[in-house]
Amino acid sequence: RSDPNKVLHPCGLIANSFFNDTFTLQGGRTMYEDDIAWESDREDKFKRVPDAVQAQYASSVQFIHETYPTIPASKGVEDEHFIVWMRTAALPTFRKLYGRIEDRVAAGSTLTFNITSRFNVKDFKGKKSLVVSTTSWLGGKNPFLGWAYIVVGILCVVLALVFAVKEAVAGRDLGDPSYLTWN
């Protein structure tokens, strides 16, 4: 896996525990594996080391595509599966987006995936699953957060209107000493 005589690039536990299983959708459907990472991560956070610099440090640095051959050398840390993996989860049980099926899939349809399992979970008694899910305008599997944002937003607008009406009807002068009491 990694050469003990070389520095790993990128370094860190998350980068060097990359989930490198691969999933291929069978049966004539297409699973798109682009645009799965946040745009800000793709555009600003992850930049590939230029070939000339890689060649300069080849004897002392092991780059991500050398550690994980599923990552093309032409992409390096700009590989979207790697970028998705690097966004840390808040909880120990989490989901990471692998791809998108843009075709309409009828309820009750059978999808067949070819899975190449490379990520070992036995050492830490972990589990891994393939989840096919839908998204809506509120986000992913749990619409609670979307509805919570909408309710809080409406509440803020209503309270802003109430305070604006109160100020217009029974406002007070700023710095009016008659509202001060001395005990």
mmCIF file of C-alpha atoms in Angstrom:
data_model
loop_
_atom_site.group_PDB
_atom_site.id
_atom_site.type_symbol
_atom_site.label_atom_id
_atom_site.label_comp_id
_atom_site.label_asym_id
_atom_site.label_seq_id
_atom_site.Cartn_x
_atom_site.Cartn_y
_atom_site.Cartn_z
ATOM 1 C CA ARG A 1 0.000 0.000 0.000
ATOM 2 C CA SER A 2 2.252 2.796 1.145
ATOM 3 C CA ASP A 3 6.030 2.943 0.978
ATOM 4 C CA PRO A 4 7.417 3.550 4.510
ATOM 5 C CA ASN A 5 10.380 5.412 2.984
ATOM 6 C CA LYS A 6 8.190 8.034 1.317
ATOM 7 C CA VAL A 7 6.045 10.920 2.510
ATOM 8 C CA LEU A 8 2.361 10.440 1.653
ATOM 9 C CA HIS A 9 0.608 13.155 -0.342
ATOM 10 C CA PRO A 10 -1.953 14.062 0.788
ATOM 11 C CA CYS A 11 -1.232 13.049 4.362
ATOM 12 C CA GLY A 12 -3.674 12.337 7.168
ATOM 13 C CA LEU A 13 -5.939 9.558 8.353
ATOM 14 C CA ILE A 14 -8.909 10.417 6.154
ATOM 15 C CA ALA A 15 -6.877 10.655 2.949
ATOM 16 C CA ASN A 16 -5.107 7.401 3.691
ATOM 17 C CA SER A 17 -8.248 5.458 4.557
ATOM 18 C CA PHE A 18 -9.878 6.284 1.199
ATOM 19 C CA PHE A 19 -12.994 4.254 0.381
ATOM 20 C CA ASN A 20 -11.863 2.630 -2.862
ATOM 21 C CA ASP A 21 -14.681 0.181 -3.634
ATOM 22 C CA THR A 22 -16.115 0.620 -7.114
ATOM 23 C CA PHE A 23 -19.727 0.287 -8.272
ATOM 24 C CA THR A 24 -20.832 -0.190 -11.883
ATOM 25 C CA LEU A 25 -24.494 -0.037 -12.835
ATOM 26 C CA GLN A 26 -25.512 -2.834 -15.203
ATOM 27 C CA GLY A 27 -28.464 -3.228 -17.539
ATOM 28 C CA GLY A 28 -28.037 -0.325 -19.936
ATOM 29 C CA ARG A 29 -28.524 2.445 -17.375
ATOM 30 C CA THR A 30 -25.873 5.079 -16.737
ATOM 31 C CA MET A 31 -24.576 6.167 -13.349
ATOM 32 C CA TYR A 32 -22.853 9.534 -13.562
ATOM 33 C CA GLU A 33 -19.855 9.986 -11.298
ATOM 34 C CA ASP A 34 -19.214 13.676 -11.971
ATOM 35 C CA ASP A 35 -20.665 16.631 -10.068
ATOM 36 C CA ILE A 36 -20.942 14.545 -6.900
ATOM 37 C CA ALA A 37 -18.637 16.748 -4.803
ATOM 38 C CA TRP A 38 -19.455 20.236 -3.567
ATOM 39 C CA GLU A 39 -18.562 22.878 -6.142
ATOM 40 C CA SER A 40 -16.531 24.835 -3.564
ATOM 41 C CA ASP A 41 -14.446 21.725 -2.846
ATOM 42 C CA ARG A 42 -13.894 20.990 -6.550
ATOM 43 C CA GLU A 43 -13.012 24.552 -7.501
ATOM 44 C CA ASP A 44 -11.137 25.866 -4.472
ATOM 45 C CA LYS A 45 -10.082 23.226 -1.954
ATOM 46 C CA PHE A 46 -8.444 20.420 -3.934
ATOM 47 C CA LYS A 47 -5.733 21.111 -6.515
ATOM 48 C CA ARG A 48 -3.647 18.473 -8.240
ATOM 49 C CA VAL A 49 0.131 18.675 -7.995
ATOM 50 C CA PRO A 50 1.523 19.471 -11.487
ATOM 51 C CA ASP A 51 3.337 16.649 -13.317
ATOM 52 C CA ALA A 52 6.670 18.484 -13.232
ATOM 53 C CA VAL A 53 6.512 18.825 -9.437
ATOM 54 C CA GLN A 54 5.456 15.175 -9.065
ATOM 55 C CA ALA A 55 8.451 14.117 -11.157
ATOM 56 C CA GLN A 56 10.756 16.304 -9.063
ATOM 57 C CA TYR A 57 9.635 14.610 -5.811
ATOM 58 C CA ALA A 58 8.994 11.097 -7.167
ATOM 59 C CA SER A 59 11.781 9.550 -5.085
ATOM 60 C CA SER A 60 10.563 10.961 -1.763
ATOM 61 C CA VAL A 61 6.785 11.429 -2.089
ATOM 62 C CA GLN A 62 4.056 8.864 -2.735
ATOM 63 C CA PHE A 63 1.073 10.578 -4.384
ATOM 64 C CA ILE A 64 -2.552 9.493 -3.910
ATOM 65 C CA HIS A 65 -2.791 7.728 -7.286
ATOM 66 C CA GLU A 66 0.200 5.570 -6.313
ATOM 67 C CA THR A 67 -1.433 4.592 -3.027
ATOM 68 C CA TYR A 68 -4.862 4.016 -4.612
ATOM 69 C CA PRO A 69 -4.622 2.910 -8.267
ATOM 70 C CA THR A 70 -8.396 3.449 -8.737
ATOM 71 C CA ILE A 71 -7.637 7.197 -8.744
ATOM 72 C CA PRO A 72 -6.347 8.214 -12.184
ATOM 73 C CA ALA A 73 -2.943 9.939 -12.140
ATOM 74 C CA SER A 74 -4.429 12.646 -14.378
ATOM 75 C CA LYS A 75 -6.874 13.594 -11.591
ATOM 76 C CA GLY A 76 -4.998 12.944 -8.348
ATOM 77 C CA VAL A 77 -6.670 14.773 -5.462
ATOM 78 C CA GLU A 78 -9.171 16.296 -7.924
ATOM 79 C CA ASP A 79 -10.869 12.883 -8.244
ATOM 80 C CA GLU A 80 -14.452 13.512 -7.124
ATOM 81 C CA HIS A 81 -14.752 10.244 -5.181
ATOM 82 C CA PHE A 82 -11.683 11.296 -3.197
ATOM 83 C CA ILE A 83 -13.104 14.799 -2.633
ATOM 84 C CA VAL A 84 -16.402 13.335 -1.379
ATOM 85 C CA TRP A 85 -14.491 10.999 0.957
ATOM 86 C CA MET A 86 -12.443 13.903 2.357
ATOM 87 C CA ARG A 87 -15.558 15.792 3.518
ATOM 88 C CA THR A 88 -15.735 14.446 7.062
ATOM 89 C CA ALA A 89 -18.964 13.080 8.477
ATOM 90 C CA ALA A 90 -20.365 14.438 11.736
ATOM 91 C CA LEU A 91 -21.534 11.042 13.008
ATOM 92 C CA PRO A 92 -20.018 7.539 13.003
ATOM 93 C CA THR A 93 -22.805 6.250 10.723
ATOM 94 C CA PHE A 94 -22.789 8.166 7.455
ATOM 95 C CA ARG A 95 -23.497 8.062 3.727
ATOM 96 C CA LYS A 96 -21.259 9.288 0.924
ATOM 97 C CA LEU A 97 -22.526 10.016 -2.578
ATOM 98 C CA TYR A 98 -20.952 7.732 -5.202
ATOM 99 C CA GLY A 99 -22.956 8.574 -8.311
ATOM 100 C CA ARG A 100 -26.220 9.784 -9.814
ATOM 101 C CA ILE A 101 -28.776 7.956 -11.946
ATOM 102 C CA GLU A 102 -30.559 10.649 -13.917
ATOM 103 C CA ASP A 103 -33.025 8.295 -15.651
ATOM 104 C CA ARG A 104 -36.429 7.862 -14.072
ATOM 105 C CA VAL A 105 -36.478 4.547 -12.196
ATOM 106 C CA ALA A 106 -39.971 3.125 -11.750
ATOM 107 C CA ALA A 107 -40.977 1.865 -8.303
ATOM 108 C CA GLY A 108 -40.334 -1.869 -8.008
ATOM 109 C CA SER A 109 -37.594 -1.857 -10.663
ATOM 110 C CA THR A 110 -34.532 -4.015 -10.135
ATOM 111 C CA LEU A 111 -31.130 -2.354 -10.419
ATOM 112 C CA THR A 112 -28.038 -4.526 -10.772
ATOM 113 C CA PHE A 113 -24.611 -3.282 -9.698
ATOM 114 C CA ASN A 114 -21.193 -4.847 -10.196
ATOM 115 C CA ILE A 115 -19.281 -4.177 -6.964
ATOM 116 C CA THR A 116 -15.517 -4.437 -6.577
ATOM 117 C CA SER A 117 -14.838 -4.577 -2.844
ATOM 118 C CA ARG A 118 -11.418 -3.238 -1.816
ATOM 119 C CA PHE A 119 -12.170 -1.347 1.412
ATOM 120 C CA ASN A 120 -11.622 -3.623 4.425
ATOM 121 C CA VAL A 121 -14.101 -3.087 7.266
ATOM 122 C CA LYS A 122 -13.404 -6.282 9.253
ATOM 123 C CA ASP A 123 -10.466 -4.766 11.167
ATOM 124 C CA PHE A 124 -12.727 -2.241 12.889
ATOM 125 C CA LYS A 125 -15.987 -4.262 12.775
ATOM 126 C CA GLY A 126 -17.519 -1.794 10.329
ATOM 127 C CA LYS A 127 -20.312 -2.238 7.828
ATOM 128 C CA LYS A 128 -20.851 -0.930 4.344
ATOM 129 C CA SER A 129 -24.009 -0.804 2.261
ATOM 130 C CA LEU A 130 -25.147 0.316 -1.145
ATOM 131 C CA VAL A 131 -28.110 2.661 -0.779
ATOM 132 C CA VAL A 132 -30.157 3.851 -3.740
ATOM 133 C CA SER A 133 -32.094 6.947 -2.751
ATOM 134 C CA THR A 134 -34.007 9.832 -4.244
ATOM 135 C CA THR A 135 -33.581 13.524 -3.667
ATOM 136 C CA SER A 136 -36.098 16.329 -3.718
ATOM 137 C CA TRP A 137 -35.955 20.099 -3.665
ATOM 138 C CA LEU A 138 -35.541 19.785 0.130
ATOM 139 C CA GLY A 139 -32.427 17.626 -0.144
ATOM 140 C CA GLY A 140 -31.800 13.968 0.584
ATOM 141 C CA LYS A 141 -33.437 11.174 2.527
ATOM 142 C CA ASN A 142 -34.605 13.216 5.504
ATOM 143 C CA PRO A 143 -36.725 16.291 4.721
ATOM 144 C CA PHE A 144 -36.798 17.440 8.379
ATOM 145 C CA LEU A 145 -33.881 19.858 8.026
ATOM 146 C CA GLY A 146 -35.359 21.437 4.897
ATOM 147 C CA TRP A 147 -38.735 21.937 6.580
ATOM 148 C CA ALA A 148 -37.034 23.238 9.728
ATOM 149 C CA TYR A 149 -35.243 25.923 7.680
ATOM 150 C CA ILE A 150 -38.498 26.894 5.973
ATOM 151 C CA VAL A 151 -40.424 27.141 9.286
ATOM 152 C CA VAL A 152 -37.684 29.159 10.998
ATOM 153 C CA GLY A 153 -37.455 31.466 7.964
ATOM 154 C CA ILE A 154 -41.218 32.085 7.990
ATOM 155 C CA LEU A 155 -41.126 32.687 11.762
ATOM 156 C CA CYS A 156 -38.348 35.268 11.326
ATOM 157 C CA VAL A 157 -40.301 37.104 8.615
ATOM 158 C CA VAL A 158 -43.488 37.134 10.753
ATOM 159 C CA LEU A 159 -41.616 38.448 13.810
ATOM 160 C CA ALA A 160 -39.888 41.097 11.690
ATOM 161 C CA LEU A 161 -43.295 42.263 10.427
ATOM 162 C CA VAL A 162 -44.753 42.300 13.969
ATOM 163 C CA PHE A 163 -41.879 44.429 15.289
ATOM 164 C CA ALA A 164 -42.056 46.743 12.248
ATOM 165 C CA VAL A 165 -45.785 47.326 12.838
ATOM 166 C CA LYS A 166 -45.202 47.887 16.571
ATOM 167 C CA GLU A 167 -42.481 50.426 15.809
ATOM 168 C CA ALA A 168 -44.684 52.228 13.284
ATOM 169 C CA VAL A 169 -47.715 52.341 15.611
ATOM 170 C CA ALA A 170 -46.128 52.894 19.025
ATOM 171 C CA GLY A 171 -42.474 53.688 18.470
ATOM 172 C CA ARG A 172 -40.313 55.516 20.962
ATOM 173 C CA ASP A 173 -37.547 58.050 20.590
ATOM 174 C CA LEU A 174 -34.031 56.754 20.842
ATOM 175 C CA GLY A 175 -32.285 57.896 24.007
ATOM 176 C CA ASP A 176 -35.523 59.047 25.727
ATOM 177 C CA PRO A 177 -34.583 59.311 29.469
ATOM 178 C CA SER A 178 -38.222 58.910 30.561
ATOM 179 C CA TYR A 179 -37.862 55.139 30.006
ATOM 180 C CA LEU A 180 -34.996 54.941 32.506
ATOM 181 C CA THR A 181 -35.622 54.155 36.166
ATOM 182 C CA TRP A 182 -33.191 54.706 39.025
ATOM 183 C CA ASN A 183 -33.481 52.539 42.068
#
